[in-house]
Amino acid sequence: MCGIVGYIGSLDATQVILNGLKRLEYRGYDSAGIAVLQNEEIEIRREAGKLINLQRLIEINPLSGRIGIGHTRWATHGEPSARNAHPHLSATGDVVVVHNGIVENFLELREELSAEGVVFRSDTDTEVIVHLVERYLSSGTDLVEATRKALSLLKGAHGIVILSSREPDKIVTARIGNAGGVVIGIGDEEMYLASDLPAILEYTQRVVFLESRQMAVAYQDKLDIKTLDGKPVIFEEHQVTWDPISAEKGEYRHFMEKEIHEQARSLTDTIAGRVDIEDGHRVRLPELNLTREFAKRIDKIIIIACGTAAHAGMVGKILIERISRIPVEVDIASEFRYRDPIVDQDSVVLAISQSGETADTLAAMEEARRKGATLWSIVNVIGSQAMRSADGYISMQCGPEIGVASTKAYTAPLVDLYMLAILIGDLRGTLNDRAREQLIADLRLIPDLAGRCIEREDGIKKIAPKLMNTNHCLFLGRGINMPTAYEGALKLKEISYIHAEGYPAGEMKHGPIALIDEAMPIVVIAPKDPWYEKMFSQIEQAKARDGSVIAVASDGDELISNVADHVIWVPETPWMLSPVTTIIPLQMLAYNIAALRGLDVDQPRNLAKSVTVE
Ligand code: G6P
């Protein structure tokens, strides 16, 4: 969703902002704009469509300066067009704003401002903000105070960046609620502002994250942060260890392709330092702050997440229940937040989120907090809200994931949940030493097994052309690989726009079987796991109805190769970790089909990487 970049320093602001916006393209957007202070006046360029359109406009009509702000917009109020794109300028031309979030009371504010004679030039909710700031500036208040007053009138969640030609030494930014993050990068006599880390990592790795209801004033050489009520904030500077190069595509055609191929490495990183072989094969997750006493007290765990992360949670349910014998529920975050869930101080609510900024997930966490639960999170983006607001967290250690369709941020939490289950089982005494040692020995195999799946992409490339023109596809799985069916189907529909449905295989006879004919490819996930025999009989049922079966099967399974039309082979994997090796070929299948169809794999239509609105 919308991306923000700001800069104050001695570099060319236009270039820094365009570079930053380019790195935020993955978030999904439909127009873009930039405002730069040039010869003491605010100059704006805005354009509908992709960033390249804005770049062309700037080539024809250049602008340059040392301070500026930019935005990629994902339309909510008003069509994607140049006039609705951010930044929005005040009537005097002295103040300009970019904004993430929704001004929920904008109609009211718009009426009020119109009655004062303000003429609106866009259909956006954001425009009211700049007119409000202008209203206070023209009555003699300074920019910081005018912004504070304007913000006090807004309902909803917001990330805002404001610049004024009357006070050209600063950029003002604020965060209210969960409309995405605001991160400030500290350089050498320069400051960078952004909604997300990848926009600024190329320039600096020293960052400060703004909390909700905080306002920062970024000068070239200093940063001042206060709460919205004006209380000074002692802020913490973080050193981000992500390598900026890892946010580059390198030799790959798409980020998604690169991220699929990075999984052996990301799984190695997620295990590294967390398994103590010398100390009796124990798991260490220090950032979770989990004591033996609390582990014994936990009466249930509710996993909340959206999209791909929720599918990882479904695998986690089986792992935690099996290994540590605690009941686990999995709930879609947007459902959890409104269902008046039953949780208390002995419940754990575990949020899983790649971005750590998904609005529904954050709101569900707040709801859990209100009800007194302990909050944990599994997050990829360091310093994100879901990491900061939890009582304990596990970091995915994936590095930046840019492709909208999540891949490495699916397999890493599978392994994190496995380690979490072992840790809780150990602390609660549901796991004896031998069982734990076996689970850890299995865990150590997983990066290599993932690597072996990735090496087999050529086999997938042979199957992809057979599916590229299908209109529908059914994915069936059972037990620990039932979420693999959901996730495999999600990957395919997200990036190839082929209608795909994931189904628990045992439910096929209660409905989807009616769909099966020769035109319906069925992907059956049937590795050697405890549900193997049941899955085998599903293949036979599908074949009996002329269905075309693509089976994901363990190496050497002749029974399956005799009945399936195509087999995607995966190395035999300990069953609790098998969702890692079964999903990788399905990620590659979706990727190759979408690439064959010539689609925009990294930025599929209508989707956003980080969904910061409800
Ligand atoms: C969006 C993305 C999905 C992602 C979901 C949850 O819908 O397109 O790929 O799984 O958000 O995102 P999160 O950052 O919370 O994991």
XYZ file of C-alpha atoms and ligand atoms in Angstrom:
630
model
C 0.000 0.000 0.000
C 1.016 3.665 0.026
C 4.706 4.381 0.424
C 6.356 7.494 1.829
C 9.867 8.857 1.377
C 11.315 12.150 2.618
C 14.781 13.683 2.599
C 16.637 16.643 4.065
C 20.377 16.986 3.514
C 22.872 17.918 0.861
C 22.105 15.304 -1.823
C 19.672 15.875 -4.672
C 16.322 15.235 -2.943
C 14.578 14.316 -6.214
C 16.967 11.455 -6.832
C 16.938 10.190 -3.244
C 13.144 10.236 -3.166
C 12.718 8.563 -6.548
C 15.207 5.851 -5.520
C 13.324 5.321 -2.292
C 9.932 5.175 -4.009
C 11.358 2.671 -6.474
C 12.266 0.426 -3.556
C 8.735 0.724 -2.223
C 7.076 -0.193 -5.516
C 6.541 -3.725 -4.201
C 4.024 -2.387 -1.694
C 1.500 -1.877 -4.475
C 0.352 1.542 -5.758
C -1.432 3.180 -8.627
C -0.004 6.721 -8.787
C 3.027 8.573 -7.506
C 4.228 12.075 -6.756
C 7.043 14.158 -5.377
C 7.432 17.661 -3.899
C 10.777 19.419 -3.609
C 11.699 22.787 -2.219
C 13.306 24.543 -5.166
C 14.422 28.171 -4.919
C 12.332 28.559 -1.744
C 9.162 27.399 -3.496
C 7.460 24.038 -3.361
C 7.490 22.334 -6.757
C 5.304 19.284 -7.337
C 5.189 16.536 -9.954
C 2.500 13.854 -9.867
C 1.427 11.175 -12.269
C -1.016 8.264 -12.477
C 0.276 4.732 -12.975
C 3.730 3.383 -12.374
C 6.735 5.345 -11.168
C 8.230 5.319 -14.633
C 5.481 7.760 -15.695
C 6.514 10.149 -12.926
C 10.167 9.757 -13.874
C 9.343 10.658 -17.493
C 7.439 13.712 -16.334
C 10.429 14.797 -14.244
C 12.762 14.305 -17.201
C 10.616 16.682 -19.249
C 10.062 19.089 -16.385
C 12.898 18.617 -13.882
C 12.907 19.706 -10.264
C 15.721 19.700 -7.768
C 16.471 20.765 -4.231
C 17.877 19.541 -0.942
C 14.634 18.821 0.841
C 11.554 17.017 -0.362
C 8.898 14.360 0.125
C 7.387 11.708 -2.142
C 4.633 9.135 -2.175
C 3.262 6.127 -3.980
C -0.518 6.015 -3.591
C -2.845 3.031 -3.428
C -6.228 4.620 -4.109
C -8.871 4.556 -1.384
C -10.763 7.866 -1.830
C -10.850 8.997 -5.422
C -9.608 7.320 -8.596
C -5.909 6.804 -9.284
C -5.045 10.003 -11.206
C -2.464 12.783 -11.150
C -4.821 15.159 -9.303
C -5.509 12.616 -6.576
C -1.870 11.546 -6.244
C 0.100 12.858 -3.278
C 1.726 15.235 -2.331
C -1.168 17.638 -1.776
C -0.475 21.340 -1.651
C -2.198 24.056 0.374
C -3.972 26.948 -1.353
C -1.040 29.311 -0.691
C 1.379 26.746 -2.049
C 3.352 26.972 1.208
C 2.596 23.569 2.738
C 2.629 20.127 1.255
C 1.681 16.750 2.696
C 1.951 13.026 1.986
C -0.155 10.616 3.971
C -0.776 6.929 4.620
C -4.073 5.953 6.195
C -7.651 7.149 5.971
C -9.100 10.342 7.456
C -12.315 8.761 8.647
C -14.076 12.086 9.304
C -12.897 13.742 6.104
C -16.396 14.542 4.830
C -17.129 16.553 7.940
C -13.761 18.331 7.795
C -14.150 18.989 4.100
C -17.503 20.655 4.658
C -16.096 22.750 7.468
C -13.136 23.885 5.350
C -15.326 24.529 2.290
C -17.509 26.779 4.453
C -14.315 28.707 5.280
C -13.765 29.207 1.545
C -11.228 26.446 0.844
C -11.424 25.118 -2.705
C -10.592 21.406 -2.950
C -8.566 20.220 -5.890
C -8.739 16.467 -5.389
C -11.189 13.784 -4.282
C -8.896 12.547 -1.546
C -9.384 12.488 2.190
C -5.732 13.562 2.575
C -6.269 17.029 1.150
C -8.127 18.144 4.284
C -4.901 17.705 6.273
C -2.924 20.234 4.311
C -5.733 22.809 4.454
C -6.015 22.340 8.199
C -2.287 22.891 8.667
C -2.501 25.970 6.445
C -5.433 27.246 8.502
C -3.294 27.261 11.666
C -0.135 28.500 9.958
C -1.942 31.536 8.603
C -3.124 32.391 12.077
C 0.511 32.738 13.144
C 1.387 29.332 14.667
C 4.568 27.578 13.632
C 4.608 24.419 11.494
C 5.018 21.986 14.387
C 2.160 23.471 16.344
C -0.049 23.841 13.269
C 0.542 20.176 12.434
C -0.215 19.126 15.995
C -3.500 21.072 15.943
C -4.485 19.649 12.563
C -3.744 16.094 13.667
C -5.863 16.490 16.771
C -8.908 16.883 14.497
C -8.343 13.722 12.458
C -10.053 10.413 13.110
C -8.437 7.148 12.003
C -4.892 5.877 11.719
C -2.219 7.892 9.941
C 1.389 8.221 8.894
C 2.018 11.792 7.773
C 4.943 13.809 6.443
C 4.729 17.581 6.020
C 6.994 20.183 4.518
C 6.593 23.960 4.408
C 8.448 26.601 2.425
C 7.989 28.957 5.363
C 10.238 26.748 7.524
C 12.638 25.199 5.033
C 14.984 23.751 7.652
C 12.772 20.822 8.663
C 10.380 18.019 7.767
C 7.633 17.137 10.236
C 6.318 13.622 10.496
C 3.820 11.872 12.762
C 2.290 8.485 13.342
C -1.156 7.855 14.792
C -2.280 4.229 15.146
C -1.475 1.538 12.647
C -1.552 2.947 9.149
C 1.919 1.632 8.479
C 5.193 2.636 10.026
C 7.264 5.780 9.997
C 10.997 5.204 10.122
C 13.621 7.928 10.272
C 17.089 7.177 8.946
C 19.964 9.162 10.379
C 22.756 9.980 7.965
C 25.749 12.254 8.085
C 24.205 15.738 8.288
C 21.091 14.402 6.610
C 17.850 12.672 7.533
C 15.730 10.204 5.604
C 12.084 9.463 6.290
C 10.122 6.510 5.023
C 7.191 4.260 5.570
C 9.467 1.204 5.204
C 13.104 0.327 5.679
C 14.007 -0.735 2.121
C 13.467 2.876 0.958
C 16.406 4.159 2.964
C 18.743 1.217 3.633
C 20.894 2.162 0.675
C 21.783 5.400 2.462
C 21.857 4.583 6.155
C 21.336 1.712 8.544
C 20.928 3.902 11.642
C 17.196 4.180 12.190
C 14.563 5.323 14.647
C 10.999 3.983 14.527
C 8.182 6.333 15.404
C 5.586 4.980 17.815
C 1.891 5.783 17.607
C 1.012 9.308 18.734
C 4.550 10.589 18.284
C 5.671 13.471 16.116
C 9.228 13.933 14.873
C 10.902 17.022 13.502
C 13.805 16.079 11.257
C 16.425 18.785 10.724
C 19.494 18.169 8.633
C 21.616 17.553 11.712
C 19.200 16.658 14.481
C 16.051 14.811 15.298
C 13.500 15.926 17.820
C 10.685 13.576 18.854
C 7.749 14.430 21.089
C 4.412 12.861 21.811
C 1.412 14.514 20.217
C 0.729 16.113 23.600
C 4.157 17.740 23.441
C 6.064 15.546 25.923
C 9.703 14.922 24.938
C 10.479 11.345 23.899
C 13.801 9.663 24.606
C 14.118 7.593 21.483
C 16.245 4.581 20.720
C 18.416 4.341 17.641
C 18.553 0.898 15.976
C 21.267 -0.424 13.747
C 19.610 -2.442 10.978
C 21.680 -5.397 9.919
C 19.858 -6.038 6.641
C 22.214 -5.824 3.805
C 20.980 -3.234 1.271
C 22.103 -5.518 -1.558
C 19.574 -8.113 -0.411
C 16.870 -5.674 -1.495
C 18.217 -5.839 -5.082
C 17.062 -8.267 -7.754
C 20.571 -9.233 -8.840
C 20.679 -11.910 -11.520
C 16.992 -12.814 -11.121
C 14.117 -11.704 -13.335
C 11.833 -11.034 -10.385
C 12.148 -10.570 -6.637
C 9.820 -13.505 -6.132
C 12.161 -15.790 -8.061
C 15.095 -14.528 -6.024
C 13.244 -14.955 -2.756
C 12.231 -18.531 -3.596
C 15.872 -19.291 -4.283
C 16.987 -17.688 -1.033
C 15.108 -20.138 1.155
C 17.954 -22.539 1.954
C 19.853 -19.506 3.196
C 16.943 -17.902 5.077
C 16.203 -21.193 6.841
C 19.855 -21.510 7.841
C 19.676 -17.982 9.253
C 16.460 -18.626 11.117
C 17.953 -21.684 12.842
C 21.381 -20.133 13.431
C 22.122 -19.451 17.072
C 18.791 -20.854 18.206
C 19.713 -24.481 18.580
C 22.245 -25.286 21.231
C 23.756 -28.630 20.363
C 26.275 -28.568 23.196
C 23.647 -27.953 25.829
C 21.525 -31.058 25.260
C 19.984 -30.029 21.939
C 17.897 -27.214 23.315
C 16.125 -24.386 21.539
C 16.928 -20.816 22.542
C 14.554 -18.003 21.678
C 15.705 -15.269 24.053
C 13.574 -12.472 22.568
C 10.457 -14.430 23.479
C 11.113 -13.828 27.209
C 9.487 -17.158 28.020
C 10.010 -18.553 31.523
C 9.389 -22.144 32.611
C 6.817 -20.885 35.081
C 4.803 -19.086 32.393
C 5.184 -21.972 29.914
C 3.527 -24.228 32.469
C 0.705 -21.767 33.019
C -0.300 -21.221 29.380
C -3.797 -22.621 28.906
C -4.165 -21.896 25.211
C -2.488 -20.202 22.301
C -4.386 -18.314 19.633
C -2.459 -17.657 16.464
C -3.639 -14.595 14.538
C -2.474 -13.608 11.087
C -3.574 -12.752 7.550
C -2.940 -14.364 4.171
C 0.160 -16.492 3.870
C 1.083 -15.892 7.493
C -2.242 -17.441 8.565
C -1.390 -20.570 6.575
C 1.909 -20.802 8.454
C -0.158 -20.499 11.645
C -2.258 -23.527 10.635
C 0.884 -25.637 10.424
C 1.961 -24.156 13.752
C -1.252 -25.340 15.383
C -0.442 -28.963 14.556
C 3.177 -28.594 15.666
C 2.453 -26.913 18.990
C -0.420 -29.229 19.861
C 1.596 -32.339 18.973
C 4.833 -31.341 20.653
C 3.778 -29.262 23.630
C 0.180 -30.409 24.172
C -1.320 -26.935 24.471
C -4.597 -26.287 22.632
C -4.059 -23.908 19.743
C -6.628 -21.953 17.758
C -5.824 -20.184 14.512
C -7.838 -17.144 13.609
C -7.741 -14.750 10.713
C -6.837 -11.437 12.342
C -9.718 -9.524 10.753
C -12.146 -12.050 12.294
C -10.488 -12.285 15.690
C -10.676 -8.561 16.321
C -14.481 -8.502 16.143
C -15.460 -11.855 17.598
C -15.114 -10.982 21.280
C -12.542 -13.754 21.742
C -12.211 -15.582 25.040
C -8.691 -14.929 26.272
C -7.254 -14.166 29.686
C -3.884 -13.698 31.367
C -2.988 -17.355 30.877
C -3.611 -17.209 27.141
C -0.999 -16.359 24.577
C -1.959 -14.556 21.412
C 0.715 -15.124 18.792
C 0.695 -12.813 15.778
C 2.533 -13.876 12.627
C 3.344 -11.134 10.157
C 6.071 -10.635 7.601
C 5.714 -6.854 7.605
C 4.695 -6.498 11.228
C 2.477 -3.648 10.027
C -0.682 -5.355 8.732
C -3.534 -3.241 10.115
C -5.848 -6.164 10.925
C -3.090 -8.087 12.700
C -2.092 -5.061 14.766
C -5.713 -4.358 15.683
C -6.162 -8.001 16.727
C -3.062 -7.683 18.907
C -4.525 -4.587 20.542
C -7.746 -6.457 21.225
C -5.778 -9.307 22.808
C -3.822 -6.798 24.891
C -7.057 -5.207 26.142
C -8.233 -8.631 27.253
C -5.051 -9.255 29.213
C -3.403 -11.950 27.067
C 0.338 -12.285 26.689
C 1.360 -11.168 23.224
C 4.001 -12.839 21.099
C 4.867 -12.171 17.503
C 6.804 -13.828 14.708
C 7.877 -11.019 12.395
C 10.335 -10.383 9.636
C 10.676 -6.611 9.592
C 12.948 -5.604 12.425
C 11.513 -2.795 14.518
C 8.006 -3.186 13.100
C 4.994 -2.437 15.251
C 4.118 -6.125 15.750
C 7.614 -6.700 17.051
C 7.624 -3.680 19.334
C 4.181 -4.109 20.794
C 4.582 -7.808 21.714
C 5.821 -9.080 25.066
C 8.173 -11.356 23.185
C 9.008 -12.049 19.575
C 10.799 -14.376 17.198
C 12.455 -12.758 14.232
C 12.161 -14.617 10.915
C 15.707 -13.647 9.835
C 14.671 -13.624 6.164
C 16.019 -10.239 5.119
C 13.766 -8.001 3.035
C 10.951 -9.744 1.186
C 9.950 -7.557 -1.741
C 7.752 -9.765 -3.966
C 4.119 -9.256 -2.988
C 3.502 -13.008 -2.974
C 5.222 -14.197 0.175
C 7.646 -17.134 -0.122
C 10.640 -17.111 2.197
C 8.507 -15.387 4.849
C 6.258 -18.481 4.733
C 8.891 -21.179 5.221
C 10.843 -19.294 7.918
C 7.890 -19.062 10.340
C 7.183 -22.769 9.769
C 10.599 -23.420 11.237
C 10.135 -20.757 13.935
C 6.891 -22.437 15.011
C 8.613 -25.811 15.084
C 11.331 -24.392 17.343
C 8.715 -22.674 19.490
C 6.836 -25.948 19.920
C 10.052 -27.673 21.015
C 10.874 -24.885 23.464
C 7.432 -24.911 25.072
C 7.352 -28.719 25.129
C 10.726 -28.742 26.822
C 9.734 -26.178 29.441
C 6.444 -27.930 30.156
C 8.033 -31.363 30.279
C 5.930 -32.850 27.465
C 9.078 -33.666 25.535
C 11.707 -36.077 26.791
C 15.385 -35.695 25.958
C 15.389 -38.326 23.248
C 12.370 -36.932 21.469
C 13.832 -33.439 21.640
C 17.170 -34.568 20.280
C 15.445 -36.278 17.369
C 13.366 -33.197 16.569
C 16.484 -31.036 16.629
C 18.421 -33.474 14.473
C 15.542 -33.298 11.963
C 15.545 -29.511 12.118
C 19.186 -29.360 11.154
C 18.372 -31.144 7.878
C 15.864 -28.603 6.666
C 18.060 -25.981 4.940
C 19.663 -28.702 2.855
C 16.309 -30.304 2.017
C 14.949 -26.898 0.983
C 18.020 -26.390 -1.197
C 17.391 -29.719 -2.905
C 13.818 -28.683 -3.735
C 15.029 -25.428 -5.246
C 17.554 -27.258 -7.425
C 14.694 -29.107 -9.077
C 13.133 -26.109 -10.768
C 13.732 -27.614 -14.215
C 11.133 -30.295 -13.444
C 8.630 -27.570 -12.541
C 9.403 -25.699 -15.751
C 8.207 -28.747 -17.679
C 4.867 -28.866 -15.853
C 4.137 -25.117 -15.839
C 3.296 -24.881 -19.585
C 0.652 -27.585 -19.133
C -1.144 -25.461 -16.566
C -0.594 -21.978 -17.918
C -3.884 -21.860 -19.822
C -6.122 -23.539 -17.300
C -8.945 -21.456 -15.811
C -9.256 -23.342 -12.524
C -7.107 -25.485 -10.319
C -7.849 -27.441 -7.159
C -5.247 -28.073 -4.446
C -5.831 -30.892 -1.978
C -3.919 -31.651 1.196
C -4.458 -33.202 4.568
C -3.108 -32.946 8.084
C 0.071 -30.951 8.305
C -0.020 -30.439 4.539
C -3.584 -29.180 4.400
C -2.260 -25.604 4.805
C 0.150 -26.385 1.947
C -2.918 -26.824 -0.272
C -4.269 -23.429 0.857
C -0.930 -21.754 0.376
C -0.235 -23.404 -2.988
C -3.632 -22.218 -4.239
C -3.076 -18.722 -2.845
C 0.285 -18.415 -4.608
C -1.246 -19.445 -7.932
C -4.240 -17.104 -7.751
C -2.243 -14.126 -6.462
C 0.244 -13.947 -9.271
C -1.242 -15.858 -12.222
C -4.916 -14.817 -11.730
C -5.956 -18.435 -12.275
C -8.853 -19.367 -10.029
C -7.374 -21.790 -7.519
C -8.894 -23.340 -4.447
C -7.199 -25.127 -1.591
C -9.269 -27.793 0.130
C -8.822 -30.306 2.942
C -8.712 -33.529 0.926
C -11.163 -35.334 3.192
C -13.772 -32.709 2.349
C -13.518 -33.293 -1.396
C -16.414 -35.746 -1.319
C -18.591 -33.084 0.316
C -18.568 -30.713 -2.620
C -15.516 -30.108 -4.791
C -15.715 -33.608 -6.270
C -18.610 -32.261 -8.342
C -16.134 -29.998 -10.143
C -13.786 -32.724 -11.241
C -13.534 -33.490 -14.941
C -10.740 -33.549 -17.493
C -10.593 -29.748 -17.513
C -9.870 -29.463 -13.797
C -6.230 -29.974 -12.821
C -5.865 -31.198 -9.238
C -2.667 -30.669 -7.326
C -2.489 -33.344 -4.644
C 0.037 -32.910 -1.855
C 0.966 -36.437 -0.854
C 4.433 -36.743 0.682
C 5.272 -39.602 3.049
C 3.609 -38.183 6.141
C 1.041 -39.740 8.512
C -1.774 -38.832 6.110
C -0.128 -40.426 3.066
C -2.500 -43.346 2.615
C -5.562 -41.139 2.849
C -4.076 -38.844 0.227
C -3.306 -41.758 -2.046
C -6.939 -42.771 -2.074
C -7.869 -39.161 -2.967
C -5.701 -39.437 -6.052
C -7.523 -42.586 -7.060
C -10.901 -40.943 -6.533
C -9.865 -37.991 -8.688
C -8.497 -40.253 -11.428
C -11.715 -42.285 -11.422
C -13.478 -39.059 -12.471
C -11.023 -38.212 -15.261
C -9.315 -35.514 -13.224
C -5.788 -34.601 -14.246
C -3.592 -35.115 -11.178
C -0.319 -33.387 -10.411
C 1.043 -35.038 -7.282
C 3.659 -33.653 -4.932
C 5.287 -36.874 -3.728
C 8.339 -38.104 -1.880
C 11.288 -39.323 -3.949
C 10.911 -42.892 -5.128
C 7.171 -43.241 -4.576
C 6.306 -45.587 -7.418
C 2.721 -46.076 -6.341
C 2.026 -42.422 -6.953
C 3.991 -42.183 -10.157
C 1.846 -45.013 -11.538
C -1.427 -43.182 -10.994
C -0.665 -39.449 -11.222
C -0.420 -37.632 -14.547
C 2.586 -35.625 -13.374
C 4.713 -35.933 -10.270
C 6.597 -33.157 -8.544
C 9.267 -34.950 -6.535
C 10.375 -33.711 -3.127
C 13.108 -35.193 -0.954
C 11.815 -37.290 1.903
C 11.451 -34.938 4.870
C 10.622 -35.543 8.556
C 6.865 -35.116 8.498
C 6.623 -32.193 10.894
C 8.878 -30.214 8.590
C 7.418 -31.520 5.348
C 5.335 -28.342 4.717
C 8.652 -26.605 4.003
C 9.611 -28.982 1.210
C 6.120 -29.403 -0.241
C 5.448 -25.679 -0.619
C 8.694 -24.756 -2.368
C 7.806 -26.549 -5.641
C 4.323 -25.019 -5.519
C 5.844 -21.551 -5.142
C 8.026 -22.318 -8.167
C 5.016 -23.657 -10.073
C 2.982 -20.493 -9.458
C 5.979 -18.343 -10.313
C 6.723 -20.126 -13.580
C 3.080 -20.107 -14.675
C 2.764 -16.372 -14.006
C 6.064 -15.675 -15.762
C 4.897 -17.725 -18.786
C 1.696 -15.699 -18.840
C 3.843 -12.563 -18.946
C 2.376 -11.104 -15.772
C 3.777 -8.596 -13.310
C 4.892 -11.224 -10.819
C 6.269 -8.918 -8.142
C 3.377 -6.484 -8.158
C 0.206 -8.382 -9.010
C -2.863 -6.295 -9.756
C -4.886 -4.972 -6.813
C -2.582 -6.532 -4.207
C -0.309 -4.825 -1.734
C 2.642 -6.190 0.182
C 1.769 -4.515 3.397
C -1.931 -3.967 3.976
C -2.123 -1.000 6.281
C -5.857 -0.348 5.989
C -8.662 -2.449 7.365
C -0.904 -9.157 2.032
C 0.152 -9.838 1.186
C 0.263 -11.308 1.583
C 0.525 -11.432 3.067
C -0.545 -10.706 3.895
C -0.155 -10.622 5.366
O -2.142 -9.621 1.679
O -0.156 -9.728 -0.179
O 1.344 -11.904 0.886
O 0.551 -12.778 3.415
O -0.680 -9.366 3.432
O 0.991 -9.819 5.492
P 1.945 -9.827 6.732
O 2.962 -8.757 6.446
O 1.117 -9.507 7.938
O 2.562 -11.182 6.821
